[in-house]
PDB file of C-alpha atoms in Angstrom:
ATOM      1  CA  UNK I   1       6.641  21.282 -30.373  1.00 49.00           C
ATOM      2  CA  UNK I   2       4.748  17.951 -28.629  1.00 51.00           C
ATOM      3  CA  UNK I   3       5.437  17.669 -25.167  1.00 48.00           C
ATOM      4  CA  UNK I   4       5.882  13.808 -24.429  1.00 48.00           C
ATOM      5  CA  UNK I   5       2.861  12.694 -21.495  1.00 48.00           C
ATOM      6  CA  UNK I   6       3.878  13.141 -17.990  1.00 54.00           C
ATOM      7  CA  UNK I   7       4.741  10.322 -16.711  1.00 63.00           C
ATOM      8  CA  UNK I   8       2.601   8.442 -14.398  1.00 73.00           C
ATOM      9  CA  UNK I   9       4.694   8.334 -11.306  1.00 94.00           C
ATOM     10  CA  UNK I  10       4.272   5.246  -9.073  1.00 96.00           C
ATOM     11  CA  UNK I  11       5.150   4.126  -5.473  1.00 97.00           C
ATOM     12  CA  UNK I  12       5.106   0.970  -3.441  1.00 98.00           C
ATOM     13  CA  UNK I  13       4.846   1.091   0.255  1.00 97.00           C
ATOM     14  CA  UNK I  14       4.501  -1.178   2.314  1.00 97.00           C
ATOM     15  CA  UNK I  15       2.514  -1.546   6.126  1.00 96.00           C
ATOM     16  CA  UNK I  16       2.351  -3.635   9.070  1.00 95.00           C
ATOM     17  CA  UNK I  17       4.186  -4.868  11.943  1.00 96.00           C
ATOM     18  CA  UNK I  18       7.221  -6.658  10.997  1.00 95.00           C
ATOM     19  CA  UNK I  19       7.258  -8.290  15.088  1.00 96.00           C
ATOM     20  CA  UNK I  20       4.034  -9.699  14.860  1.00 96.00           C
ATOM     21  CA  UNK I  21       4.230 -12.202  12.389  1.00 96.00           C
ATOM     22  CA  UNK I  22       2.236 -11.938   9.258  1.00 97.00           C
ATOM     23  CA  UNK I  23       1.225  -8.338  10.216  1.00 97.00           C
ATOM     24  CA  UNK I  24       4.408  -7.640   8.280  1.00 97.00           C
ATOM     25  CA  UNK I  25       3.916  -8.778   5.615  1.00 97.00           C
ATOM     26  CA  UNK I  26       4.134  -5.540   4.012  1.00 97.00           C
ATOM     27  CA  UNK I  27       7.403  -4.907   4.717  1.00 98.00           C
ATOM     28  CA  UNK I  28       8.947  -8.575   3.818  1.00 97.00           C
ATOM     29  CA  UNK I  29       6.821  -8.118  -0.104  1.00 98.00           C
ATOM     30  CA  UNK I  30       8.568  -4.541   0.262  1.00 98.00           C
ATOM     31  CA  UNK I  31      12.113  -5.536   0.631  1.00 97.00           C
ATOM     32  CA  UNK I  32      11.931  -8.293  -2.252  1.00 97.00           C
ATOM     33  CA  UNK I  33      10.537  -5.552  -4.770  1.00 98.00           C
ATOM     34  CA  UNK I  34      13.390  -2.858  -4.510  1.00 96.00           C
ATOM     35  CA  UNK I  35      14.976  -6.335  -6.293  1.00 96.00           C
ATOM     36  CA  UNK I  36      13.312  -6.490  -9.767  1.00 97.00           C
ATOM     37  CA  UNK I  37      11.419  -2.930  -9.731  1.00 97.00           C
ATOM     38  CA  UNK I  38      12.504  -0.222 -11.296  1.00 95.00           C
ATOM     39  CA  UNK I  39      14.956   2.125  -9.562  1.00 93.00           C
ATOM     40  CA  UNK I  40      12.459   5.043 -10.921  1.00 94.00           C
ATOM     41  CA  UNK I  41       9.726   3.237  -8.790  1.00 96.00           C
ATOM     42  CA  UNK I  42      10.550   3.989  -4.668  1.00 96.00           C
ATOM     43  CA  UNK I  43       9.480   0.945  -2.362  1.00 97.00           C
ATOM     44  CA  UNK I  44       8.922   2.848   1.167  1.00 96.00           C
ATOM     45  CA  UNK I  45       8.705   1.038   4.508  1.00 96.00           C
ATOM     46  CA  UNK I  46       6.265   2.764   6.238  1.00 95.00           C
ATOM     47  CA  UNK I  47       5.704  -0.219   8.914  1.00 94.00           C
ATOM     48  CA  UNK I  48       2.716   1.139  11.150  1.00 92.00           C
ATOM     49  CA  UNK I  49       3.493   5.115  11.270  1.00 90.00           C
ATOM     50  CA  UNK I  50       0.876   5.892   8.357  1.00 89.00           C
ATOM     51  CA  UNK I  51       1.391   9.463   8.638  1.00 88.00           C
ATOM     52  CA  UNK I  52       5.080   8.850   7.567  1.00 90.00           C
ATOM     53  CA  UNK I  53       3.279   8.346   4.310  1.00 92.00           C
ATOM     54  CA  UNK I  54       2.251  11.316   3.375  1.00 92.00           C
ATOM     55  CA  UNK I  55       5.371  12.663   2.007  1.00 93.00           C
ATOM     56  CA  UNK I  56       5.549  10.011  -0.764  1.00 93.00           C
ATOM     57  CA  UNK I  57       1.925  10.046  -1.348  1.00 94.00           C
ATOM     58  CA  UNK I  58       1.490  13.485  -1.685  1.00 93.00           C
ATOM     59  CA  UNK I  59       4.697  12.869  -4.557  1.00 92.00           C
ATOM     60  CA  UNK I  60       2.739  10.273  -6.158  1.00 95.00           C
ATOM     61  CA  UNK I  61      -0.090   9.123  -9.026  1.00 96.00           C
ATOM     62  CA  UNK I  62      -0.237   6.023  -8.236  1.00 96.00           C
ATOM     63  CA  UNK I  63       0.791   3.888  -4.442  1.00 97.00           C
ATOM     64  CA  UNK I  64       0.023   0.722  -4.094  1.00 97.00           C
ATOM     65  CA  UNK I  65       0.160  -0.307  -0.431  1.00 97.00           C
ATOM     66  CA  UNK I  66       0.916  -3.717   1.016  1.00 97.00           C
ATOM     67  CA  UNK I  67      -0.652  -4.591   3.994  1.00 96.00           C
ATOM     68  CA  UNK I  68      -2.219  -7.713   5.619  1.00 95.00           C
ATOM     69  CA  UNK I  69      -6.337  -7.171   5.517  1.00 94.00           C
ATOM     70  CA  UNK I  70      -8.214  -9.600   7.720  1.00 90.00           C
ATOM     71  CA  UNK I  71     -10.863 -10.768   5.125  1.00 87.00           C
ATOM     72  CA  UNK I  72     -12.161 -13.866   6.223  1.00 83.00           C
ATOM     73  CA  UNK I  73     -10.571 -15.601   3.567  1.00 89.00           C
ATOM     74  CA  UNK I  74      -8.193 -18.651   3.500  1.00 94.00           C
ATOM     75  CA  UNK I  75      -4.496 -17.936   5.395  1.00 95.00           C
ATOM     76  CA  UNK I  76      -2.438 -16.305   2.193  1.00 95.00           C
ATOM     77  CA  UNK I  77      -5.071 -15.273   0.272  1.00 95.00           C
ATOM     78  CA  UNK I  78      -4.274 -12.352  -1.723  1.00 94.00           C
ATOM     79  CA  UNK I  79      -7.028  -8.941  -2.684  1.00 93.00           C
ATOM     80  CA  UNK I  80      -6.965  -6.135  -4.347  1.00 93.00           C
ATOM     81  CA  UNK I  81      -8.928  -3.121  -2.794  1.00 88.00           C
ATOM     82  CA  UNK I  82      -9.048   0.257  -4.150  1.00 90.00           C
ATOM     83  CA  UNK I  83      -8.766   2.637  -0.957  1.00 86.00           C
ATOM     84  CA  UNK I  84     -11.446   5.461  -2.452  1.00 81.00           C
ATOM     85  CA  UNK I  85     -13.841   2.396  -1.848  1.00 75.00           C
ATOM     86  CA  UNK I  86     -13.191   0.328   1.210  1.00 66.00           C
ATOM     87  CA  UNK I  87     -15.174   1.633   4.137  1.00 59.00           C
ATOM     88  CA  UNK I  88     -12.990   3.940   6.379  1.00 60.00           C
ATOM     89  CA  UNK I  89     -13.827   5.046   9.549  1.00 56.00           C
ATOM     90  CA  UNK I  90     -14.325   9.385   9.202  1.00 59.00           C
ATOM     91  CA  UNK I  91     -13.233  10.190  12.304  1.00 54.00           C
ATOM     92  CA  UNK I  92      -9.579   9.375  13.435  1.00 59.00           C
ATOM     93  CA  UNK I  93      -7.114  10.547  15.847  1.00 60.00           C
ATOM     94  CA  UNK I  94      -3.926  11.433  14.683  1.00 57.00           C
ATOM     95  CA  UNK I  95      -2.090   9.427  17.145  1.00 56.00           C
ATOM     96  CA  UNK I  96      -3.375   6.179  15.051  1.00 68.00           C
ATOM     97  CA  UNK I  97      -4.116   7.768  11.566  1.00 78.00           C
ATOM     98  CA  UNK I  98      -4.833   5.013   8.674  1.00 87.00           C
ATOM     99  CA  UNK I  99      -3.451   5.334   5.661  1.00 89.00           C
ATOM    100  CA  UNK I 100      -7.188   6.459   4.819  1.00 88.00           C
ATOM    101  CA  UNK I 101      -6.544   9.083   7.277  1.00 87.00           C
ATOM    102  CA  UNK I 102      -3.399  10.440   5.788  1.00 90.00           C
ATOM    103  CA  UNK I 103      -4.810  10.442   1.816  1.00 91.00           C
ATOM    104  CA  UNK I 104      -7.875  12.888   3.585  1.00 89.00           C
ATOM    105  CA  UNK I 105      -5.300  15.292   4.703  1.00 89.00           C
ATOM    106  CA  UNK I 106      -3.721  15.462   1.042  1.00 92.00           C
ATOM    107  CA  UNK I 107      -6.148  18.164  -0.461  1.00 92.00           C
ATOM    108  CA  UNK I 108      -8.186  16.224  -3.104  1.00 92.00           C
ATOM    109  CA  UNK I 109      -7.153  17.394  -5.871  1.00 91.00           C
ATOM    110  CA  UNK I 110      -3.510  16.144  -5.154  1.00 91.00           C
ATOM    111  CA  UNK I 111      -4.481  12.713  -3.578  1.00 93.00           C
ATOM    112  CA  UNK I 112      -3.030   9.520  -5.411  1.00 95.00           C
ATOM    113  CA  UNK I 113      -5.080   6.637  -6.086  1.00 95.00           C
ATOM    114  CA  UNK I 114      -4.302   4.162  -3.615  1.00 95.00           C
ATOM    115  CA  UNK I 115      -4.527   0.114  -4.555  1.00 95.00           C
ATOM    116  CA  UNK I 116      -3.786  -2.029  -1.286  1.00 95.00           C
ATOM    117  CA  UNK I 117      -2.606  -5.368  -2.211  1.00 96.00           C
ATOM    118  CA  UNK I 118      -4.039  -6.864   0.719  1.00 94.00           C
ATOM    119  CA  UNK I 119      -3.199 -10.549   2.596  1.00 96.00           C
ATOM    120  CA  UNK I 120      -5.018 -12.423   4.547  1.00 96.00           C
ATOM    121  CA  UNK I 121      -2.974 -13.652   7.427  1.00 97.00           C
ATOM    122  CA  UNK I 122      -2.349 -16.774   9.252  1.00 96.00           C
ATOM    123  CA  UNK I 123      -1.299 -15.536  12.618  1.00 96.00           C
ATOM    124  CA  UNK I 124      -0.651 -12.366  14.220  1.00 95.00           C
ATOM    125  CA  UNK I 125       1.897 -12.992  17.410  1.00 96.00           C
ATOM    126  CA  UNK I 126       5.205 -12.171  18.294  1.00 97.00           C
ATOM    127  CA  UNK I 127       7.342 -13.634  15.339  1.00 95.00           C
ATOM    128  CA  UNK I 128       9.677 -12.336  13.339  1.00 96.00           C
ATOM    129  CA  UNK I 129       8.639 -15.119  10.811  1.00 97.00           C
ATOM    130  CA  UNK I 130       6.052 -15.142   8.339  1.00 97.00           C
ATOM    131  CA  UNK I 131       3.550 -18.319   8.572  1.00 97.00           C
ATOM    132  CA  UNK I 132       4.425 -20.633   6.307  1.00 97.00           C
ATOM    133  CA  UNK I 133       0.505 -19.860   3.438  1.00 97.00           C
ATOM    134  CA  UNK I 134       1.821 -16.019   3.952  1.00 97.00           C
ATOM    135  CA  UNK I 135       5.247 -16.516   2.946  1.00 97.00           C
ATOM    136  CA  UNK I 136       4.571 -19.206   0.251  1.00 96.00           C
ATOM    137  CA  UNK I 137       2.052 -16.374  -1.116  1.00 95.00           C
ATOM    138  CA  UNK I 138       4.673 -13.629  -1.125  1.00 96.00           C
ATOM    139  CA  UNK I 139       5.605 -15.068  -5.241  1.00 96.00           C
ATOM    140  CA  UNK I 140       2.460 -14.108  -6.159  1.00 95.00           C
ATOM    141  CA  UNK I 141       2.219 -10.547  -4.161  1.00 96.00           C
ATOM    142  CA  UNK I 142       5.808  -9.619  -6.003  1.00 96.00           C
ATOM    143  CA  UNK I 143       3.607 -10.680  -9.099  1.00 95.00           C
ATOM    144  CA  UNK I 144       0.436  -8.723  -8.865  1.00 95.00           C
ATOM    145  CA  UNK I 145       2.630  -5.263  -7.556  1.00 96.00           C
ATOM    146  CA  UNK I 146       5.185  -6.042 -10.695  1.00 96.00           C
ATOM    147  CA  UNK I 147       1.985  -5.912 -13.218  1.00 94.00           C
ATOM    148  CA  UNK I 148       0.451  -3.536 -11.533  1.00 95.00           C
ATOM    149  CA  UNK I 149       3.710  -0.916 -12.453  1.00 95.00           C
ATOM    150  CA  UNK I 150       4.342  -2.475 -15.729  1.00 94.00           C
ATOM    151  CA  UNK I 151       0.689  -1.583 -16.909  1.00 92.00           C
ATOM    152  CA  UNK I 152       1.177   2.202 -15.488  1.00 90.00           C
ATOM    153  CA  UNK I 153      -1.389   0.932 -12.718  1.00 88.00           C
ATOM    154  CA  UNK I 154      -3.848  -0.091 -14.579  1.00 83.00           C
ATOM    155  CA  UNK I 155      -5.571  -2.931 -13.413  1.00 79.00           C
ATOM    156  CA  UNK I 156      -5.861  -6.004 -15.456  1.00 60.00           C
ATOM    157  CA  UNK I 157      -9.421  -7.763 -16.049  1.00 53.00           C
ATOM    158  CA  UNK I 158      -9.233 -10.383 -13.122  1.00 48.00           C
ATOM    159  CA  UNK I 159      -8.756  -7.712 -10.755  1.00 51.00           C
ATOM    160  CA  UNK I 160     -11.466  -5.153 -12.011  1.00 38.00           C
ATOM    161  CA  UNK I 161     -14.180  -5.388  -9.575  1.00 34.00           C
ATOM    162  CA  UNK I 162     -12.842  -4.200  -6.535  1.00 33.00           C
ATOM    163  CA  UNK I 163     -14.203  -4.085  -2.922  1.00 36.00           C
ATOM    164  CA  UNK I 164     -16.619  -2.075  -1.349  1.00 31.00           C
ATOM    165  CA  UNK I 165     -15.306  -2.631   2.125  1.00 33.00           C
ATOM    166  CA  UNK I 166     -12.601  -4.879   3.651  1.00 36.00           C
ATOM    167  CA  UNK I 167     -14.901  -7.387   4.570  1.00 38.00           C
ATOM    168  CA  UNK I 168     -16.023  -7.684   0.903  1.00 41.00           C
ATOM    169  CA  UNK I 169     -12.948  -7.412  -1.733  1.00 44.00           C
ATOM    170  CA  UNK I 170     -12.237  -8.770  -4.535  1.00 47.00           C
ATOM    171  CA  UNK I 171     -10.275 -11.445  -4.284  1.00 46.00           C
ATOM    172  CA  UNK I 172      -7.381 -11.804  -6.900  1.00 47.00           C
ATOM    173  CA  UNK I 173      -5.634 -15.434  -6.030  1.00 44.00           C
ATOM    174  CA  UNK I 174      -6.474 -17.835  -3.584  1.00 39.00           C
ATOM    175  CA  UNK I 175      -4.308 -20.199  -2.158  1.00 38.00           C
ATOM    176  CA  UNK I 176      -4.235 -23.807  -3.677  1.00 37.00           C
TER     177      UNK I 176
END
């Protein structure tokens, strides 16, 4: 008898500060996925506890985390960083773990691989409103994330090279 693949099991959760403005972004691009992804597919808001992400980490192939990453690019810019490569600080207290932070306390051979759709934000204030580039570039977030599951997380070609470090990554769509 042929056993069928195991099935690459992904989740989407999303970071930030939904009462600073564009800081939560995360969780705005995660409450317009649970919309057109898969029910199979959980969308988590994990808003700025990282260690409540752990659970559905450790449960998972494949997260992609939305977050906004100051970059030094153009207000709504959207990157791509793969987590095992952005520079991470080693050293962390648990009272403000990363989402680095949590993936090192998942022994390695159960850590997922982590993709952070990162955007680049406009403002970061008290606002429960996205700036007007961040929310104009939440279209293309649902976009990338959507492909991103479709393909079983692989990444396609125009998002291949990703970043070292946050202040270097690959940038996947600019604003217009």
């Amino acid at each position: 008898m042929i056993s069928e693949p195991a099935q690459i099991r992904i989740a989407v959760i999303g970071l930030g500060n939904e009462l600073m403005a564009d800081d939560g972004i995360g969780i705005h691009a995660i409450r317009r996925l649970r919309a057109v992804l898969p029910p199979e597919v959980p969308c988590v808001e994990i808003g700025t506890v990282s260690l409540q992400a752990q659970d559905i980490c450790e449960q998972s192939d494949i997260v992609i985390a939305l977050d906004a990453v100051q970059a030094d690019g153009s207000p709504g810019s959207v990157y791509l960083l793969d987590i095992a490569d952005a520079a991470t600080p080693e050293a962390e207290s648990l009272h403000s773990l990363s989402l680095a932070g949590v993936i090192r306390l998942i022994p390695p051979a159960q850590r997922p691989r982590v993709l952070v759709v990162g955007i680049q934000p406009a403002r970061v204030e008290y606002s429960l409103a996205l700036s007007e580039p961040v929310e104009a570039t939440l279209p293309r977030v649902i976009r990338v994330v959507c492909e991103i599951v479709r393909s079983g997380g692989r990444v396609a070609p125009m998002m291949t090279t990703l970043a070292r470090s946050v202040g270097d990554p690959a940038g996947i769509e600019e604003t217009p």
